[in-house]
Tab-separated table of C-alpha atoms in Angstrom:
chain	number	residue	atom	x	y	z
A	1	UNK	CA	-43.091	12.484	-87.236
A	2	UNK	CA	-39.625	12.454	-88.772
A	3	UNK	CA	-38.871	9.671	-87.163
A	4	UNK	CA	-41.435	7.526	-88.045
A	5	UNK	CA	-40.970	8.912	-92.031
A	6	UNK	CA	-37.576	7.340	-91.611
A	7	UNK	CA	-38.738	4.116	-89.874
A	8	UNK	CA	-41.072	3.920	-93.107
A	9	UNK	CA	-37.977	4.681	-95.845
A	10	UNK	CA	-35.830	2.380	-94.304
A	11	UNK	CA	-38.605	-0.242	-94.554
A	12	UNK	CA	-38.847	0.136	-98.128
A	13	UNK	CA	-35.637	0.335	-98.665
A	14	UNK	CA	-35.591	-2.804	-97.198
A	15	UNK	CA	-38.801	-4.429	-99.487
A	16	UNK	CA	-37.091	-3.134	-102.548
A	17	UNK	CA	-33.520	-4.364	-101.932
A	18	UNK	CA	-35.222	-7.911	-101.007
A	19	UNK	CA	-37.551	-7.806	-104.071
A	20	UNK	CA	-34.835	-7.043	-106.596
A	21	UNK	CA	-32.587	-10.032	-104.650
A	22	UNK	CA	-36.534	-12.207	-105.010
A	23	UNK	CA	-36.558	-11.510	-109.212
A	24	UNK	CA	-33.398	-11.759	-110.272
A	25	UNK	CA	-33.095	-15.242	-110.734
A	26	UNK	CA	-35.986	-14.772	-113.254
A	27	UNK	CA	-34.572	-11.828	-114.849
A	28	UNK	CA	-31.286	-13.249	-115.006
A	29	UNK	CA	-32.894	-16.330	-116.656
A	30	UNK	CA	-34.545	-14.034	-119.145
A	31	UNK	CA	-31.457	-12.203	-120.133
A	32	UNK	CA	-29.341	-15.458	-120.603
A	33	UNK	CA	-31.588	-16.683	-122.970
A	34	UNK	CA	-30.416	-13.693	-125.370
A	35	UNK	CA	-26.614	-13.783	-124.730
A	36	UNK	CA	-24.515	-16.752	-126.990
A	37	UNK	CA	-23.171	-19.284	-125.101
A	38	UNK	CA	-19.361	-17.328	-124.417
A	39	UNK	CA	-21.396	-14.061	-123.004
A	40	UNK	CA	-23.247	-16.247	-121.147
A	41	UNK	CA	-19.833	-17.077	-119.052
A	42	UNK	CA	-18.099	-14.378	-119.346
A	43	UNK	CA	-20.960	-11.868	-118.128
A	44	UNK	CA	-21.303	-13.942	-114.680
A	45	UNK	CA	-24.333	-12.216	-113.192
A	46	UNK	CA	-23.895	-9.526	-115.164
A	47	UNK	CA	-27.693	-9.442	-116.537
A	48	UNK	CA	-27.034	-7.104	-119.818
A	49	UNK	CA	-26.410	-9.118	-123.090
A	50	UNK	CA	-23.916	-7.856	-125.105
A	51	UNK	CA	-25.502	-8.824	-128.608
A	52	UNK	CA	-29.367	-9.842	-128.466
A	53	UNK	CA	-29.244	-13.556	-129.814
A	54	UNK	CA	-33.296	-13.752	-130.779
A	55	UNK	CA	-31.998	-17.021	-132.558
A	56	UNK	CA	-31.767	-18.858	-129.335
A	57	UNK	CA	-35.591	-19.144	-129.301
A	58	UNK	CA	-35.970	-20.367	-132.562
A	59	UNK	CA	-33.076	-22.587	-131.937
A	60	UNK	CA	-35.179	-23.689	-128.833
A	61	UNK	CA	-38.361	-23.899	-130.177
A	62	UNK	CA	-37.672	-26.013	-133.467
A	63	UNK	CA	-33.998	-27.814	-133.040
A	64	UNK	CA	-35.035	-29.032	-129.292
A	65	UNK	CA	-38.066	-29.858	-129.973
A	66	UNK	CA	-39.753	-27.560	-127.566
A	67	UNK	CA	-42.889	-26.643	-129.698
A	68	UNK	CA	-43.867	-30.780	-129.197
A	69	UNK	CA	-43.482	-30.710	-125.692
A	70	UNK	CA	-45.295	-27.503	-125.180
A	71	UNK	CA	-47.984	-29.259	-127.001
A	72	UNK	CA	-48.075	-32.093	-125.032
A	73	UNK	CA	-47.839	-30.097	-121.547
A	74	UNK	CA	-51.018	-28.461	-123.190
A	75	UNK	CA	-53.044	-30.961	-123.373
A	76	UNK	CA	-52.012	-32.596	-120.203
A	77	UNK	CA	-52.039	-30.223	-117.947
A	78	UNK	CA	-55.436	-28.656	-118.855
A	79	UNK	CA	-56.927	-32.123	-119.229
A	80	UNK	CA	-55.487	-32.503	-115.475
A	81	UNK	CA	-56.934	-28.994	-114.248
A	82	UNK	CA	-60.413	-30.070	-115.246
A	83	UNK	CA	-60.068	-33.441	-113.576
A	84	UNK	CA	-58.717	-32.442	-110.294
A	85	UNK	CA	-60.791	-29.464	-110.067
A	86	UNK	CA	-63.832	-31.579	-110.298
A	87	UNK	CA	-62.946	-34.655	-108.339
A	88	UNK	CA	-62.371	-32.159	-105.854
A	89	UNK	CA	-65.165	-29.869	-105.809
A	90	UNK	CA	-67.357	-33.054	-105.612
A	91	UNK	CA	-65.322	-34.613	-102.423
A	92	UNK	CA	-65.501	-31.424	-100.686
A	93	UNK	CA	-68.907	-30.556	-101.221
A	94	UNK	CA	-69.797	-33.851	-99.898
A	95	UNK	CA	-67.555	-33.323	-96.914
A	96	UNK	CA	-68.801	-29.796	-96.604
A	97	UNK	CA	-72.861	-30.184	-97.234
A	98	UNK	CA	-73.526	-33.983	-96.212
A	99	UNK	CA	-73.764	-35.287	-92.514
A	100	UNK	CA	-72.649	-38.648	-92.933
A	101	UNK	CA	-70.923	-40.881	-90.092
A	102	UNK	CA	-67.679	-40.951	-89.549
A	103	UNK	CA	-66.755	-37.519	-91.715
A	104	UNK	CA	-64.679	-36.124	-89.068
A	105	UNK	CA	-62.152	-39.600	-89.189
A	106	UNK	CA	-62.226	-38.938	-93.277
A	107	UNK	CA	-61.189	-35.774	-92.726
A	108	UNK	CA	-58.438	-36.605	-90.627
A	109	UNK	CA	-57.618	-39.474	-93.077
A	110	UNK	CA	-57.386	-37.220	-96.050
A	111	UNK	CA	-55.511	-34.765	-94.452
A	112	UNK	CA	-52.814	-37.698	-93.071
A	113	UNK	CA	-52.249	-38.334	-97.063
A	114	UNK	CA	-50.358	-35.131	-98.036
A	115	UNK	CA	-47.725	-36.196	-95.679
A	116	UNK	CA	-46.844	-38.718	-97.948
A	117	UNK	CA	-44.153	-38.032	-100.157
A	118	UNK	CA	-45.320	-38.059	-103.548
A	119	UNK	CA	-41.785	-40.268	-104.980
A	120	UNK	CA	-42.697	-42.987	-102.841
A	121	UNK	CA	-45.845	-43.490	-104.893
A	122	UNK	CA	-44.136	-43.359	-108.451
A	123	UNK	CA	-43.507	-47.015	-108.433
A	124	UNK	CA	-47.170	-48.213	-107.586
A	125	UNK	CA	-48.354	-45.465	-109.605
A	126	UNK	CA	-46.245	-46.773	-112.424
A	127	UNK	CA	-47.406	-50.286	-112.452
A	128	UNK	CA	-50.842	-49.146	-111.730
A	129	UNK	CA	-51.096	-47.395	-115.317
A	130	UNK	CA	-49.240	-50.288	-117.547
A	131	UNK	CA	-51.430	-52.727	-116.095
A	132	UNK	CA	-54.177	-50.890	-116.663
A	133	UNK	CA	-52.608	-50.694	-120.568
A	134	UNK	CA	-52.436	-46.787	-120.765
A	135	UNK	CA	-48.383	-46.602	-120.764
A	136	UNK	CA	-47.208	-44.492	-123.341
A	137	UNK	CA	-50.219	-42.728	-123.821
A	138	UNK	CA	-51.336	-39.163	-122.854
A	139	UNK	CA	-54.521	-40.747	-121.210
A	140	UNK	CA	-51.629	-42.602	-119.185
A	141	UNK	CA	-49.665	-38.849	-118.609
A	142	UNK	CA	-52.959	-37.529	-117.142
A	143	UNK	CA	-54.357	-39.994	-115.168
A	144	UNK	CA	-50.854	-39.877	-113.419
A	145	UNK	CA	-50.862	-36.480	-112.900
A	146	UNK	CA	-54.181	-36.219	-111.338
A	147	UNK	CA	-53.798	-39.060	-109.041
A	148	UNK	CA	-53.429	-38.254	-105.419
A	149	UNK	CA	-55.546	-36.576	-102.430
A	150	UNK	CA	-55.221	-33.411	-103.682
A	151	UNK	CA	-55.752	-32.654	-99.904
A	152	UNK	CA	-55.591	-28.835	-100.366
A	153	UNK	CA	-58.277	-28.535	-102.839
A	154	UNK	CA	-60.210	-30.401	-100.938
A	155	UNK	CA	-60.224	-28.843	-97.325
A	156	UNK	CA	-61.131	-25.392	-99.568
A	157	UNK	CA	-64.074	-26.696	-100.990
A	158	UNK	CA	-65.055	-28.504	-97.810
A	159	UNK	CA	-64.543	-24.727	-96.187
A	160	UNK	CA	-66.559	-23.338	-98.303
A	161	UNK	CA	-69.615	-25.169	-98.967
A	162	UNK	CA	-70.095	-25.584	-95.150
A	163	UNK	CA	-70.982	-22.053	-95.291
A	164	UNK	CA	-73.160	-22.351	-98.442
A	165	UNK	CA	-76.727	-21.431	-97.511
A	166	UNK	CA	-78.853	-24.429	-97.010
A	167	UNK	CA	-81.823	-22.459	-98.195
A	168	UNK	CA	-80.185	-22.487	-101.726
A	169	UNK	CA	-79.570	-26.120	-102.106
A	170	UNK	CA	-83.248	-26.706	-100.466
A	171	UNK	CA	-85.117	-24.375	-103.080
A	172	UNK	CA	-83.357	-26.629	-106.006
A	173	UNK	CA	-84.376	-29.926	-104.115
A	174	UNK	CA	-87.762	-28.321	-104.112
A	175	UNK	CA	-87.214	-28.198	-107.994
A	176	UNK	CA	-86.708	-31.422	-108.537
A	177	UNK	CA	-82.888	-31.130	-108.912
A	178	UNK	CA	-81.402	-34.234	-107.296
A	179	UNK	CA	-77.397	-34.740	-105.980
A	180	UNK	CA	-75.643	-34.536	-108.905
A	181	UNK	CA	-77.855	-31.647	-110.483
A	182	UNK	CA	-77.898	-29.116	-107.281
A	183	UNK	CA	-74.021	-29.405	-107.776
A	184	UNK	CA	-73.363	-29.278	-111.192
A	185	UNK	CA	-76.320	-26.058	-111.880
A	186	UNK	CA	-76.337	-24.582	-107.843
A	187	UNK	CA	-73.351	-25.325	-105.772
A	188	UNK	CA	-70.145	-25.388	-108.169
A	189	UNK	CA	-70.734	-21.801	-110.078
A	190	UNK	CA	-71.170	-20.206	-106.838
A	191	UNK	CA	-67.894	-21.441	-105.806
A	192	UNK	CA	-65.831	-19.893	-108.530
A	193	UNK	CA	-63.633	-18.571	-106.669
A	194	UNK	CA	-62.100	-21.639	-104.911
A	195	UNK	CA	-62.415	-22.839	-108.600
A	196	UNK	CA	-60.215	-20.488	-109.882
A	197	UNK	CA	-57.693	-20.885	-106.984
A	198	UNK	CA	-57.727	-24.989	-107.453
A	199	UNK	CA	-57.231	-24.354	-111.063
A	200	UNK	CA	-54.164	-21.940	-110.894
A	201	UNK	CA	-52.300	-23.868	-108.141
A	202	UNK	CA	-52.667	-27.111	-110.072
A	203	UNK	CA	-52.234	-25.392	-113.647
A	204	UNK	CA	-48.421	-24.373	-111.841
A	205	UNK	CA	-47.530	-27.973	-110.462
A	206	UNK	CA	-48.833	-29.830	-113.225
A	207	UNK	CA	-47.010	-27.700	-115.815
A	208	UNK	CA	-43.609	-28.358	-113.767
A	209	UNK	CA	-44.028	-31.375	-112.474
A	210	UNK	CA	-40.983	-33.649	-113.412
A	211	UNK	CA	-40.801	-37.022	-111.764
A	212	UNK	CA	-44.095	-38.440	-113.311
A	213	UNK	CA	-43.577	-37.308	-116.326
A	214	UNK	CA	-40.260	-38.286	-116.501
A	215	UNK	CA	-40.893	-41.852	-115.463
A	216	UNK	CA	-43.697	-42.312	-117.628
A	217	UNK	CA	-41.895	-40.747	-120.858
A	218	UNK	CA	-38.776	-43.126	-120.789
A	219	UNK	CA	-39.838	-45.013	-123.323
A	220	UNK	CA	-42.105	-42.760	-125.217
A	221	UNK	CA	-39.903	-39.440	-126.020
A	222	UNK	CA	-42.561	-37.871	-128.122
A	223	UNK	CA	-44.708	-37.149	-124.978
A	224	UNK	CA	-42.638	-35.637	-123.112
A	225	UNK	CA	-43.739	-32.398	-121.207
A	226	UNK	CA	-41.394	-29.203	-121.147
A	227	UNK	CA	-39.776	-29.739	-117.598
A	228	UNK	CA	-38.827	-32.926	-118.721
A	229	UNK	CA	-37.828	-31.607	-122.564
A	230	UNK	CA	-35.568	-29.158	-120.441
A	231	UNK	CA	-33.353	-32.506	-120.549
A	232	UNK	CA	-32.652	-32.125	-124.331
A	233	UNK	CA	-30.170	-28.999	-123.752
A	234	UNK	CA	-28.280	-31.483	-122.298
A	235	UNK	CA	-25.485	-33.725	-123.529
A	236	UNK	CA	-22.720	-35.805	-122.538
A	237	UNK	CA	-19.889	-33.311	-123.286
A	238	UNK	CA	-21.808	-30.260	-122.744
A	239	UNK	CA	-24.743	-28.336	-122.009
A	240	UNK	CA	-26.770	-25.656	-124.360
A	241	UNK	CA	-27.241	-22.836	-121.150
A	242	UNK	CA	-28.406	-20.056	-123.418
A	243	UNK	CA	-30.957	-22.307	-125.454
A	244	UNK	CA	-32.037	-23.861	-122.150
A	245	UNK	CA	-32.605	-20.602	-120.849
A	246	UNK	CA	-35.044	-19.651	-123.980
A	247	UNK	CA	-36.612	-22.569	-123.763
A	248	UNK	CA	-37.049	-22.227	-119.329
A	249	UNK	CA	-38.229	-18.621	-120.358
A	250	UNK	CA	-41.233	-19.877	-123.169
A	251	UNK	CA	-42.409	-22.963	-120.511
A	252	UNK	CA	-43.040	-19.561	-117.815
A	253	UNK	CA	-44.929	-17.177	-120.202
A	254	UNK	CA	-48.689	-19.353	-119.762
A	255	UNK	CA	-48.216	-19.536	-116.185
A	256	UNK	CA	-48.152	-15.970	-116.165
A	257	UNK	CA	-50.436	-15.487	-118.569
A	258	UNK	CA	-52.509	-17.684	-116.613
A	259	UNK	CA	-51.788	-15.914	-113.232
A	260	UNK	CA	-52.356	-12.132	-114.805
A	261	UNK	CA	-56.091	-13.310	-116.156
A	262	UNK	CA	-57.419	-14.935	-113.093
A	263	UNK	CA	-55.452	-13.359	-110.021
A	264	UNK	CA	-58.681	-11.772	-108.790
A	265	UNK	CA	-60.519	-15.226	-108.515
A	266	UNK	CA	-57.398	-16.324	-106.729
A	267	UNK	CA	-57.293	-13.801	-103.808
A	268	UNK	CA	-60.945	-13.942	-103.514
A	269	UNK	CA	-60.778	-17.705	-103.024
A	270	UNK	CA	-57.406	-17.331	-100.512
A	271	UNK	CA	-59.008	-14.425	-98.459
A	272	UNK	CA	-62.511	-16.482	-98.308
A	273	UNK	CA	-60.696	-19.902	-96.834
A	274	UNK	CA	-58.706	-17.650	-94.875
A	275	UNK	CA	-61.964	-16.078	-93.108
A	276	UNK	CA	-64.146	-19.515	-92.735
């Protein structure tokens, strides 16, 4: 018995010395963005400010320009959720629900595509969006952002509608509901969970993604997102660490805002793809 009570503290011991090593980057981050810029390299990784320098945030959020580009990574990346999430509900319900020939080769096809690095597509995805005259524009931002297989997404909804009761989707044919109305009233708000998930994990890529954005902002500033507004801290003979910080710290508070509010959908949708 003792034994095993010390097998038991010296795995904790061990969880809790990794898990302060796992969140110190983040708290570290957190604590630079109150220290002024000699603190911030004198103190090493000393986490403890000396004097609490609230003015870095303001300093982030008006001088940098932050509050635009939290703005624009707003409206893109919530315009992108919506878009992925249902482009890929609908592929995966018909993947998971409909028959058809040749599904298992699509499958296989879809799943060859996440393989694919997503830099080598910047180019083609580039000239795809200034020919189709959308450059410099946030309709050109999102369309960028959700382009791609989304191949994830897409095997979870597959996983979980071929479970979905065909007695359900029956009763509304019986209705009258046809395709589109069985999964817009029947099959997606019993998925919710999946939902959720899809929406988190592509709420956190889209709000720090940085090539796309980056290419596509070159020569249009004013949208750029907040991973690629990060950039402004920077210049030729020096770099604003402390204001970056702040300004690193405010781009992380709606993704855990985001996390905290729908966490339950999430582990319901992870534990349910895990089981089918």
């Amino acid at each position: 018995m003792t034994s095993s009570k010390t097998a038991r503290a010296i795995i904790h011991f061990l969880l809790i010395a990794v898990g302060i090593v796992w969140i110190y980057p983040f708290v570290w981050m957190v604590s630079s963005s109150l220290k002024d810029n000699v603190t911030f390299y004198k103190a090493a990784i000393n986490p403890i400010p000396e004097v609490f320098m609230w003015e870095n945030y303001s300093r982030a959020w008006d001088v940098a320009n932050i509050s635009q580009y939290f703005v624009n990574s707003v409206v893109i990346t919530l315009s992108t959720v919506v878009i992925v999430v249902i482009l890929s509900c609908l592929t995966g319900y018909a993947l998971g629900t409909v028959a058809f020939p040749g599904r298992t080769a699509m499958i296989g096809f879809i799943v060859s595509l996440q393989f694919i690095p997503k830099g080598y597509t910047i180019i083609p995805l580039y000239q795809l969006v200034k020919f189709l005259g959308i450059k410099d524009s946030y309709l050109g931002l999102i369309f960028a952002e959700s382009s791609g297989a989304h191949v994830l997404f897409i095997l979870l909804f597959a996983a979980f509608f071929s479970r979905f009761p065909k007695e359900i989707e029956e009763s509304a044919l019986i209705d009258g509901a046809g395709f589109v109305k069985t999964f817009a009233r029947v099959a997606m708000p019993n998925s919710m969970p999946i939902v959720a998930t899809a929406a988190i994990m592509q709420f956190i890529w889209t709000w720090s993604s940085f090539l796309t954005p980056l290419v596509l902002t070159i020569t249009k500033p004013g949208l750029k997102t907040l991973a690629v507004g990060m950039l402004s801290f920077t210049e030729l003979y020096g770099t604003d660490w402390t204001g970056m910080a702040a300004g690193a710290t405010i781009s992380l508070v709606p993704v855990i805002l985001v996390f905290i509010f729908m966490q339950r959908y999430f582990y319901e949708g992870i534990s349910g793809a895990v089981k089918s």
